[in-house]
PDB file of C-alpha atoms in Angstrom:
ATOM      1  CA  LYS A   1      -3.149   5.317 -25.621  1.00 81.00           C
ATOM      2  CA  VAL A   2      -4.056   2.376 -23.291  1.00 89.00           C
ATOM      3  CA  GLU A   3      -2.671   1.859 -19.821  1.00 91.00           C
ATOM      4  CA  VAL A   4      -2.687  -1.681 -18.120  1.00 94.00           C
ATOM      5  CA  PHE A   5      -2.105  -1.201 -14.540  1.00 91.00           C
ATOM      6  CA  VAL A   6      -1.486  -4.735 -12.971  1.00 93.00           C
ATOM      7  CA  GLU A   7      -3.161  -4.867  -9.654  1.00 89.00           C
ATOM      8  CA  ARG A   8      -2.585  -8.522  -8.813  1.00 91.00           C
ATOM      9  CA  ILE A   9      -0.738 -11.412 -10.493  1.00 92.00           C
ATOM     10  CA  LEU A  10      -3.129 -14.561 -10.389  1.00 92.00           C
ATOM     11  CA  SER A  11      -0.736 -17.095 -12.051  1.00 94.00           C
ATOM     12  CA  ALA A  12       2.218 -17.203 -14.560  1.00 95.00           C
ATOM     13  CA  ARG A  13       0.100 -15.541 -17.317  1.00 96.00           C
ATOM     14  CA  ASP A  14      -3.182 -14.251 -15.330  1.00 97.00           C
ATOM     15  CA  ALA A  15      -3.579 -11.019 -13.605  1.00 95.00           C
ATOM     16  CA  LEU A  16      -6.157  -8.572 -12.412  1.00 94.00           C
ATOM     17  CA  ALA A  17      -5.674  -5.101 -13.873  1.00 93.00           C
ATOM     18  CA  LEU A  18      -6.959  -1.675 -14.110  1.00 90.00           C
ATOM     19  CA  ILE A  19      -7.266  -0.626 -17.844  1.00 93.00           C
ATOM     20  CA  ARG A  20      -7.396   2.993 -18.740  1.00 90.00           C
ATOM     21  CA  ALA A  21      -8.394   3.720 -22.419  1.00 90.00           C
ATOM     22  CA  SER A  22     -10.581   6.020 -24.365  1.00 88.00           C
ATOM     23  CA  HIS A  23     -12.994   3.289 -24.718  1.00 88.00           C
ATOM     24  CA  ARG A  24     -13.993   0.563 -22.265  1.00 89.00           C
ATOM     25  CA  PRO A  25     -12.508  -2.661 -23.477  1.00 91.00           C
ATOM     26  CA  SER A  26     -15.008  -5.651 -23.912  1.00 92.00           C
ATOM     27  CA  SER A  27     -14.376  -9.360 -23.185  1.00 94.00           C
ATOM     28  CA  GLY A  28     -12.243 -10.829 -25.861  1.00 94.00           C
ATOM     29  CA  ALA A  29     -10.476  -7.402 -26.660  1.00 94.00           C
ATOM     30  CA  GLU A  30      -6.731  -7.657 -27.211  1.00 95.00           C
ATOM     31  CA  ILE A  31      -4.065  -5.095 -26.375  1.00 95.00           C
ATOM     32  CA  LEU A  32      -0.612  -5.248 -27.928  1.00 93.00           C
ATOM     33  CA  VAL A  33       1.981  -4.347 -25.518  1.00 90.00           C
ATOM     34  CA  GLY A  34       5.061  -4.805 -27.685  1.00 82.00           C
ATOM     35  CA  GLU A  35       7.238  -7.292 -29.423  1.00 82.00           C
ATOM     36  CA  GLY A  36       4.415  -9.672 -29.798  1.00 85.00           C
ATOM     37  CA  VAL A  37       3.149  -9.423 -26.309  1.00 94.00           C
ATOM     38  CA  VAL A  38      -0.644  -9.509 -26.177  1.00 96.00           C
ATOM     39  CA  VAL A  39      -2.910  -8.748 -23.200  1.00 97.00           C
ATOM     40  CA  ARG A  40      -6.499 -10.367 -23.651  1.00 97.00           C
ATOM     41  CA  VAL A  41      -9.323  -9.085 -21.703  1.00 97.00           C
ATOM     42  CA  GLU A  42     -11.195 -12.180 -20.176  1.00 97.00           C
ATOM     43  CA  GLY A  43     -13.945 -10.232 -18.222  1.00 95.00           C
ATOM     44  CA  ARG A  44     -14.568  -7.980 -15.266  1.00 93.00           C
ATOM     45  CA  GLU A  45     -14.220  -8.492 -11.547  1.00 89.00           C
ATOM     46  CA  GLY A  46     -15.520  -5.337  -9.889  1.00 82.00           C
ATOM     47  CA  ASP A  47     -13.563  -2.299 -11.006  1.00 83.00           C
ATOM     48  CA  LEU A  48     -10.743  -4.601 -12.434  1.00 90.00           C
ATOM     49  CA  TYR A  49     -10.338  -6.631 -15.443  1.00 95.00           C
ATOM     50  CA  ARG A  50      -9.163 -10.166 -15.504  1.00 96.00           C
ATOM     51  CA  VAL A  51      -6.603 -10.495 -18.200  1.00 97.00           C
ATOM     52  CA  LYS A  52      -4.316 -13.236 -19.807  1.00 97.00           C
ATOM     53  CA  LEU A  53      -1.013 -12.488 -21.315  1.00 96.00           C
ATOM     54  CA  SER A  54       0.609 -14.256 -24.026  1.00 96.00           C
ATOM     55  CA  GLN A  55       3.679 -14.510 -21.935  1.00 95.00           C
ATOM     56  CA  ASN A  56       4.828 -14.609 -18.379  1.00 95.00           C
ATOM     57  CA  VAL A  57       3.216 -11.632 -16.404  1.00 95.00           C
ATOM     58  CA  GLU A  58       6.350 -10.984 -14.386  1.00 93.00           C
ATOM     59  CA  GLN A  59       8.677 -11.135 -17.323  1.00 93.00           C
ATOM     60  CA  VAL A  60       6.529  -8.648 -19.387  1.00 94.00           C
ATOM     61  CA  LEU A  61       6.390  -6.305 -16.430  1.00 92.00           C
ATOM     62  CA  GLU A  62      10.140  -6.373 -16.242  1.00 89.00           C
ATOM     63  CA  ARG A  63      10.667  -5.657 -19.945  1.00 91.00           C
ATOM     64  CA  PHE A  64       7.835  -3.171 -20.633  1.00 91.00           C
ATOM     65  CA  GLY A  65       6.488  -1.929 -17.305  1.00 88.00           C
ATOM     66  CA  ASP A  66       7.200   1.316 -15.426  1.00 86.00           C
ATOM     67  CA  VAL A  67       7.136   1.773 -11.555  1.00 82.00           C
ATOM     68  CA  PRO A  68       3.623   2.735 -10.728  1.00 77.00           C
ATOM     69  CA  LEU A  69       4.115   6.003  -8.810  1.00 76.00           C
ATOM     70  CA  PRO A  70       1.348   7.767  -7.043  1.00 72.00           C
ATOM     71  CA  PRO A  71      -0.841   9.960  -9.110  1.00 70.00           C
ATOM     72  CA  TYR A  72       0.400  13.162  -7.484  1.00 72.00           C
ATOM     73  CA  ILE A  73       3.995  12.575  -8.420  1.00 76.00           C
ATOM     74  CA  GLU A  74       4.183  14.335 -11.842  1.00 74.00           C
ATOM     75  CA  HIS A  75       7.489  13.248 -13.303  1.00 77.00           C
ATOM     76  CA  ALA A  76       7.585  10.155 -15.553  1.00 77.00           C
ATOM     77  CA  PRO A  77       8.758   6.990 -13.831  1.00 78.00           C
ATOM     78  CA  GLY A  78      12.467   6.375 -14.459  1.00 76.00           C
ATOM     79  CA  ALA A  79      15.134   3.871 -13.611  1.00 74.00           C
ATOM     80  CA  SER A  80      15.953   5.791 -10.380  1.00 78.00           C
ATOM     81  CA  ASP A  81      12.335   5.240  -9.113  1.00 78.00           C
ATOM     82  CA  ALA A  82      12.861   1.424  -9.161  1.00 77.00           C
ATOM     83  CA  GLU A  83      15.366   1.955  -6.339  1.00 79.00           C
ATOM     84  CA  ARG A  84      14.019   5.087  -4.641  1.00 82.00           C
ATOM     85  CA  TYR A  85      10.556   4.053  -4.527  1.00 82.00           C
ATOM     86  CA  GLN A  86      11.264   0.707  -2.609  1.00 87.00           C
ATOM     87  CA  THR A  87      12.040  -0.047   1.058  1.00 92.00           C
ATOM     88  CA  VAL A  88      15.435  -1.724   1.840  1.00 93.00           C
ATOM     89  CA  TYR A  89      13.637  -4.659   3.566  1.00 92.00           C
ATOM     90  CA  ALA A  90      11.183  -5.386   0.643  1.00 89.00           C
ATOM     91  CA  ARG A  91      11.340  -9.090  -0.422  1.00 88.00           C
ATOM     92  CA  VAL A  92       7.970 -10.343  -1.856  1.00 87.00           C
ATOM     93  CA  PRO A  93       6.785  -8.863  -5.177  1.00 83.00           C
ATOM     94  CA  GLY A  94       3.133  -8.023  -5.385  1.00 84.00           C
ATOM     95  CA  ALA A  95       2.408  -4.404  -4.146  1.00 86.00           C
ATOM     96  CA  VAL A  96       1.450  -1.641  -6.407  1.00 82.00           C
ATOM     97  CA  ALA A  97       2.893   0.905  -4.280  1.00 80.00           C
ATOM     98  CA  ALA A  98       5.581   1.231  -1.615  1.00 82.00           C
ATOM     99  CA  PRO A  99       4.764   1.485   2.048  1.00 87.00           C
ATOM    100  CA  THR A 100       6.202   5.005   2.079  1.00 88.00           C
ATOM    101  CA  ALA A 101       6.705   5.274   5.832  1.00 93.00           C
ATOM    102  CA  GLY A 102       9.444   2.695   5.341  1.00 94.00           C
ATOM    103  CA  LEU A 103      11.393   4.815   2.817  1.00 93.00           C
ATOM    104  CA  HIS A 104      12.876   6.686   5.780  1.00 95.00           C
ATOM    105  CA  PHE A 105      14.973   3.541   6.844  1.00 96.00           C
ATOM    106  CA  ASP A 106      18.260   2.466   5.472  1.00 95.00           C
ATOM    107  CA  GLU A 107      20.423  -0.370   6.597  1.00 96.00           C
ATOM    108  CA  PRO A 108      22.473   1.702   8.881  1.00 98.00           C
ATOM    109  CA  THR A 109      19.422   3.111  10.631  1.00 97.00           C
ATOM    110  CA  LEU A 110      17.918  -0.294  11.260  1.00 97.00           C
ATOM    111  CA  THR A 111      21.276  -1.519  12.546  1.00 97.00           C
ATOM    112  CA  ALA A 112      21.241   1.307  14.973  1.00 98.00           C
ATOM    113  CA  ILE A 113      17.651   0.497  16.066  1.00 97.00           C
ATOM    114  CA  ARG A 114      18.636  -3.077  16.734  1.00 96.00           C
ATOM    115  CA  ALA A 115      21.809  -1.835  18.657  1.00 98.00           C
ATOM    116  CA  ARG A 116      19.481   0.043  21.197  1.00 96.00           C
ATOM    117  CA  GLY A 117      17.589  -3.258  21.936  1.00 94.00           C
ATOM    118  CA  ALA A 118      14.624  -2.992  19.716  1.00 94.00           C
ATOM    119  CA  SER A 119      13.470  -5.947  17.628  1.00 94.00           C
ATOM    120  CA  VAL A 120      12.748  -5.339  13.987  1.00 95.00           C
ATOM    121  CA  SER A 121      10.297  -7.679  12.413  1.00 95.00           C
ATOM    122  CA  THR A 122       8.963  -7.694   8.951  1.00 94.00           C
ATOM    123  CA  ILE A 123       5.452  -8.617   7.616  1.00 95.00           C
ATOM    124  CA  THR A 124       3.918  -8.594   3.984  1.00 92.00           C
ATOM    125  CA  LEU A 125       0.939  -6.663   2.805  1.00 88.00           C
ATOM    126  CA  HIS A 126       0.374  -6.169  -0.970  1.00 89.00           C
ATOM    127  CA  VAL A 127      -0.660  -2.501  -1.263  1.00 85.00           C
ATOM    128  CA  GLY A 128      -3.593  -2.119  -3.843  1.00 80.00           C
ATOM    129  CA  ALA A 129      -4.472   0.738  -6.186  1.00 74.00           C
ATOM    130  CA  GLY A 130      -7.405   1.450  -3.882  1.00 71.00           C
ATOM    131  CA  THR A 131      -5.026   3.077  -1.411  1.00 70.00           C
ATOM    132  CA  PHE A 132      -5.130   6.141  -3.527  1.00 68.00           C
ATOM    133  CA  GLN A 133      -8.893   6.342  -3.861  1.00 75.00           C
ATOM    134  CA  PRO A 134     -10.563   9.243  -1.792  1.00 76.00           C
ATOM    135  CA  VAL A 135     -13.667   8.578   0.345  1.00 80.00           C
ATOM    136  CA  ARG A 136     -16.591   9.934  -1.692  1.00 81.00           C
ATOM    137  CA  VAL A 137     -19.489   9.054   0.590  1.00 80.00           C
ATOM    138  CA  ASP A 138     -20.921  11.386   3.283  1.00 80.00           C
ATOM    139  CA  GLU A 139     -21.303   8.523   5.700  1.00 82.00           C
ATOM    140  CA  VAL A 140     -17.719   6.911   6.186  1.00 79.00           C
ATOM    141  CA  GLU A 141     -19.208   3.726   7.390  1.00 80.00           C
ATOM    142  CA  LYS A 142     -20.624   3.159   3.706  1.00 80.00           C
ATOM    143  CA  HIS A 143     -17.082   3.509   2.202  1.00 82.00           C
ATOM    144  CA  ARG A 144     -16.150   0.186   0.560  1.00 81.00           C
ATOM    145  CA  MET A 145     -12.569  -0.525   1.375  1.00 80.00           C
ATOM    146  CA  HIS A 146     -10.266  -2.191  -1.154  1.00 78.00           C
ATOM    147  CA  SER A 147      -9.033  -5.654  -0.611  1.00 83.00           C
ATOM    148  CA  GLU A 148      -5.340  -6.335  -0.026  1.00 88.00           C
ATOM    149  CA  GLN A 149      -3.363  -9.590   0.556  1.00 91.00           C
ATOM    150  CA  PHE A 150      -1.415  -9.896   3.742  1.00 94.00           C
ATOM    151  CA  PHE A 151       1.032 -12.457   5.442  1.00 96.00           C
ATOM    152  CA  ILE A 152       2.443 -12.471   8.926  1.00 98.00           C
ATOM    153  CA  GLY A 153       4.917 -15.248   9.881  1.00 96.00           C
ATOM    154  CA  GLU A 154       3.798 -17.223  13.116  1.00 96.00           C
ATOM    155  CA  ALA A 155       7.285 -16.589  14.579  1.00 95.00           C
ATOM    156  CA  THR A 156       6.840 -12.903  13.993  1.00 96.00           C
ATOM    157  CA  TRP A 157       3.394 -12.863  15.625  1.00 97.00           C
ATOM    158  CA  LYS A 158       4.600 -14.788  18.645  1.00 95.00           C
ATOM    159  CA  ALA A 159       7.532 -12.437  19.026  1.00 92.00           C
ATOM    160  CA  LEU A 160       5.019  -9.439  19.294  1.00 93.00           C
ATOM    161  CA  GLU A 161       2.870 -10.809  22.069  1.00 90.00           C
ATOM    162  CA  GLY A 162       3.442  -8.616  25.163  1.00 88.00           C
ATOM    163  CA  ARG A 163       5.651  -6.195  23.222  1.00 92.00           C
ATOM    164  CA  SER A 164       5.124  -2.403  22.575  1.00 94.00           C
ATOM    165  CA  VAL A 165       4.489  -2.627  18.889  1.00 97.00           C
ATOM    166  CA  LEU A 166       5.470   0.334  16.650  1.00 98.00           C
ATOM    167  CA  ALA A 167       3.924  -0.073  13.133  1.00 97.00           C
ATOM    168  CA  VAL A 168       5.772   1.464  10.277  1.00 97.00           C
ATOM    169  CA  GLY A 169       2.986   2.582   8.028  1.00 94.00           C
ATOM    170  CA  THR A 170      -0.563   2.311   7.751  1.00 93.00           C
ATOM    171  CA  THR A 171      -0.400  -0.939   5.683  1.00 90.00           C
ATOM    172  CA  ALA A 172       1.524  -2.799   8.468  1.00 94.00           C
ATOM    173  CA  LEU A 173      -0.953  -1.351  11.045  1.00 96.00           C
ATOM    174  CA  ARG A 174      -4.032  -2.707   8.977  1.00 95.00           C
ATOM    175  CA  ALA A 175      -2.408  -6.269   8.671  1.00 95.00           C
ATOM    176  CA  LEU A 176      -1.485  -6.329  12.394  1.00 97.00           C
ATOM    177  CA  GLU A 177      -4.849  -5.207  13.564  1.00 97.00           C
ATOM    178  CA  THR A 178      -6.550  -7.594  11.124  1.00 96.00           C
ATOM    179  CA  ALA A 179      -4.766 -10.569  12.537  1.00 97.00           C
ATOM    180  CA  ALA A 180      -5.408  -9.308  16.146  1.00 97.00           C
ATOM    181  CA  ALA A 181      -9.243  -9.148  15.268  1.00 96.00           C
ATOM    182  CA  THR A 182      -9.663 -12.327  13.307  1.00 96.00           C
ATOM    183  CA  GLY A 183      -6.907 -14.655  14.446  1.00 96.00           C
ATOM    184  CA  ARG A 184      -5.820 -15.019  10.677  1.00 97.00           C
ATOM    185  CA  LEU A 185      -2.218 -14.410   9.935  1.00 98.00           C
ATOM    186  CA  GLN A 186      -2.718 -14.455   6.154  1.00 97.00           C
ATOM    187  CA  GLY A 187      -5.398 -13.831   3.449  1.00 94.00           C
ATOM    188  CA  GLU A 188      -7.190 -10.821   2.405  1.00 90.00           C
ATOM    189  CA  THR A 189      -7.980  -7.636   4.520  1.00 92.00           C
ATOM    190  CA  THR A 190     -10.661  -5.083   3.846  1.00 91.00           C
ATOM    191  CA  LEU A 191     -10.085  -3.456   7.308  1.00 93.00           C
ATOM    192  CA  PHE A 192     -11.232   0.226   7.257  1.00 92.00           C
ATOM    193  CA  VAL A 193      -9.825   2.177  10.193  1.00 94.00           C
ATOM    194  CA  TYR A 194     -11.536   5.387  11.078  1.00 93.00           C
ATOM    195  CA  PRO A 195     -12.391   7.279  14.327  1.00 94.00           C
ATOM    196  CA  GLY A 196     -13.941   5.106  16.960  1.00 94.00           C
ATOM    197  CA  PHE A 197     -11.952   1.975  16.010  1.00 96.00           C
ATOM    198  CA  GLU A 198     -10.580  -0.061  18.795  1.00 97.00           C
ATOM    199  CA  PHE A 199      -7.027  -0.928  18.520  1.00 98.00           C
ATOM    200  CA  ARG A 200      -5.672  -4.170  19.932  1.00 97.00           C
ATOM    201  CA  VAL A 201      -1.986  -4.534  19.140  1.00 97.00           C
ATOM    202  CA  VAL A 202      -0.284  -1.364  17.658  1.00 98.00           C
ATOM    203  CA  LYS A 203       0.759   1.224  20.221  1.00 98.00           C
ATOM    204  CA  ARG A 204       2.818   3.601  18.053  1.00 98.00           C
ATOM    205  CA  LEU A 205       2.539   4.526  14.356  1.00 98.00           C
ATOM    206  CA  LEU A 206       5.109   5.938  12.006  1.00 98.00           C
ATOM    207  CA  THR A 207       3.287   7.381   9.029  1.00 96.00           C
ATOM    208  CA  ASN A 208       3.830  10.014   6.478  1.00 94.00           C
ATOM    209  CA  PHE A 209       1.499  13.018   5.895  1.00 95.00           C
ATOM    210  CA  HIS A 210      -1.508  12.064   3.679  1.00 91.00           C
ATOM    211  CA  LEU A 211      -4.096  13.430   1.070  1.00 86.00           C
ATOM    212  CA  PRO A 212      -7.218  14.964   2.496  1.00 87.00           C
ATOM    213  CA  LYS A 213     -10.451  12.791   2.327  1.00 86.00           C
ATOM    214  CA  SER A 214      -8.251   9.704   2.217  1.00 89.00           C
ATOM    215  CA  THR A 215      -8.574   6.402   4.230  1.00 90.00           C
ATOM    216  CA  LEU A 216      -5.132   6.949   5.352  1.00 91.00           C
ATOM    217  CA  LEU A 217      -5.707  10.269   6.947  1.00 93.00           C
ATOM    218  CA  MET A 218      -8.878   8.785   8.605  1.00 94.00           C
ATOM    219  CA  LEU A 219      -6.654   5.998  10.107  1.00 95.00           C
ATOM    220  CA  ALA A 220      -4.034   8.513  11.484  1.00 96.00           C
ATOM    221  CA  CYS A 221      -7.019  10.376  13.203  1.00 96.00           C
ATOM    222  CA  ALA A 222      -8.313   7.224  14.570  1.00 96.00           C
ATOM    223  CA  PHE A 223      -4.940   6.352  15.991  1.00 98.00           C
ATOM    224  CA  GLY A 224      -3.898   9.832  17.372  1.00 97.00           C
ATOM    225  CA  GLY A 225      -7.167  11.656  17.946  1.00 96.00           C
ATOM    226  CA  ARG A 226      -8.614  13.942  15.122  1.00 95.00           C
ATOM    227  CA  ASP A 227      -7.577  17.253  16.799  1.00 96.00           C
ATOM    228  CA  ASN A 228      -4.211  16.114  17.667  1.00 96.00           C
ATOM    229  CA  VAL A 229      -3.474  14.769  14.150  1.00 96.00           C
ATOM    230  CA  LEU A 230      -4.965  17.872  12.484  1.00 95.00           C
ATOM    231  CA  ASP A 231      -2.991  20.155  14.779  1.00 97.00           C
ATOM    232  CA  ALA A 232       0.075  18.151  13.645  1.00 96.00           C
ATOM    233  CA  TYR A 233      -0.853  18.828   9.930  1.00 95.00           C
ATOM    234  CA  ARG A 234      -1.299  22.540  10.434  1.00 96.00           C
ATOM    235  CA  HIS A 235       2.208  22.689  12.091  1.00 96.00           C
ATOM    236  CA  ALA A 236       3.634  20.663   9.130  1.00 95.00           C
ATOM    237  CA  ILE A 237       1.992  23.121   6.549  1.00 95.00           C
ATOM    238  CA  ALA A 238       3.179  26.123   8.488  1.00 97.00           C
ATOM    239  CA  GLN A 239       6.799  24.665   8.671  1.00 95.00           C
ATOM    240  CA  ARG A 240       6.729  23.653   5.104  1.00 94.00           C
ATOM    241  CA  TYR A 241       7.020  19.878   5.740  1.00 94.00           C
ATOM    242  CA  ARG A 242       6.978  17.601   2.647  1.00 89.00           C
ATOM    243  CA  PHE A 243       3.829  15.687   2.322  1.00 89.00           C
ATOM    244  CA  PHE A 244       2.880  12.279   0.625  1.00 85.00           C
ATOM    245  CA  SER A 245       5.206   9.433  -0.566  1.00 81.00           C
ATOM    246  CA  TYR A 246       8.455  11.190  -0.777  1.00 83.00           C
ATOM    247  CA  GLY A 247       7.713  13.379   2.209  1.00 87.00           C
ATOM    248  CA  ASP A 248       8.302  13.658   5.856  1.00 94.00           C
ATOM    249  CA  ALA A 249       6.801  11.373   8.655  1.00 95.00           C
ATOM    250  CA  MET A 250       5.162  11.757  12.000  1.00 95.00           C
ATOM    251  CA  LEU A 251       5.289   9.402  14.914  1.00 97.00           C
ATOM    252  CA  ILE A 252       1.987   9.022  16.699  1.00 97.00           C
ATOM    253  CA  GLU A 253       1.480   7.428  20.042  1.00 95.00           C
ATOM    254  CA  ARG A 254      -1.764   6.435  21.617  1.00 89.00           C
TER     255      ARG A 254
END
């Protein structure tokens, strides 16, 4: 069995992908997906492979692909996941995972929030597979953060000036803090947020409960204080809250 996990679409027929197989594929190797669709390995780019498909990447994914659920979700991806594992405000394809804090919102909830005078703005950050990678180094500063694409509209950024910003999800926070630190509203971010980080724009964070030893948990601890966040986790465990992607959320204020 060979699994081709598309991390990023580069062009109509080119992509970067993780390839899981019994033997590491070499340049020039071809993988038959089905009905004449061939994935050709062009070379390596870090942990990823550059691949060229014989047909349009998005069309191949639509026909043969499965929703890439996080590894801790044990059931096989099905048609319901294409709807359930997606936020109601998603518009731009490209992420390999949903920003799961956003799964708590439906259209009536967003309407109610706006009715109370809050402004709801959307930004884009294409979550990469590195989101699920644990920190494996003793000194967190040496952890190599995965790169992700982000885009913030100029009108959106200007609308946030002087406002009390609540970020829905760690991905939104990383995009906003990258923009605040660099002045760039689009591009790549490798921002790694851990205790000691100085936040510039986000005042509140809505986020799910995360895996131990993950960059996401470190971000939450940086934002809310390590002791406060770990106390909240102990409470969540004692009260049998649901964790991870389809689980409960916590609101942190700094």
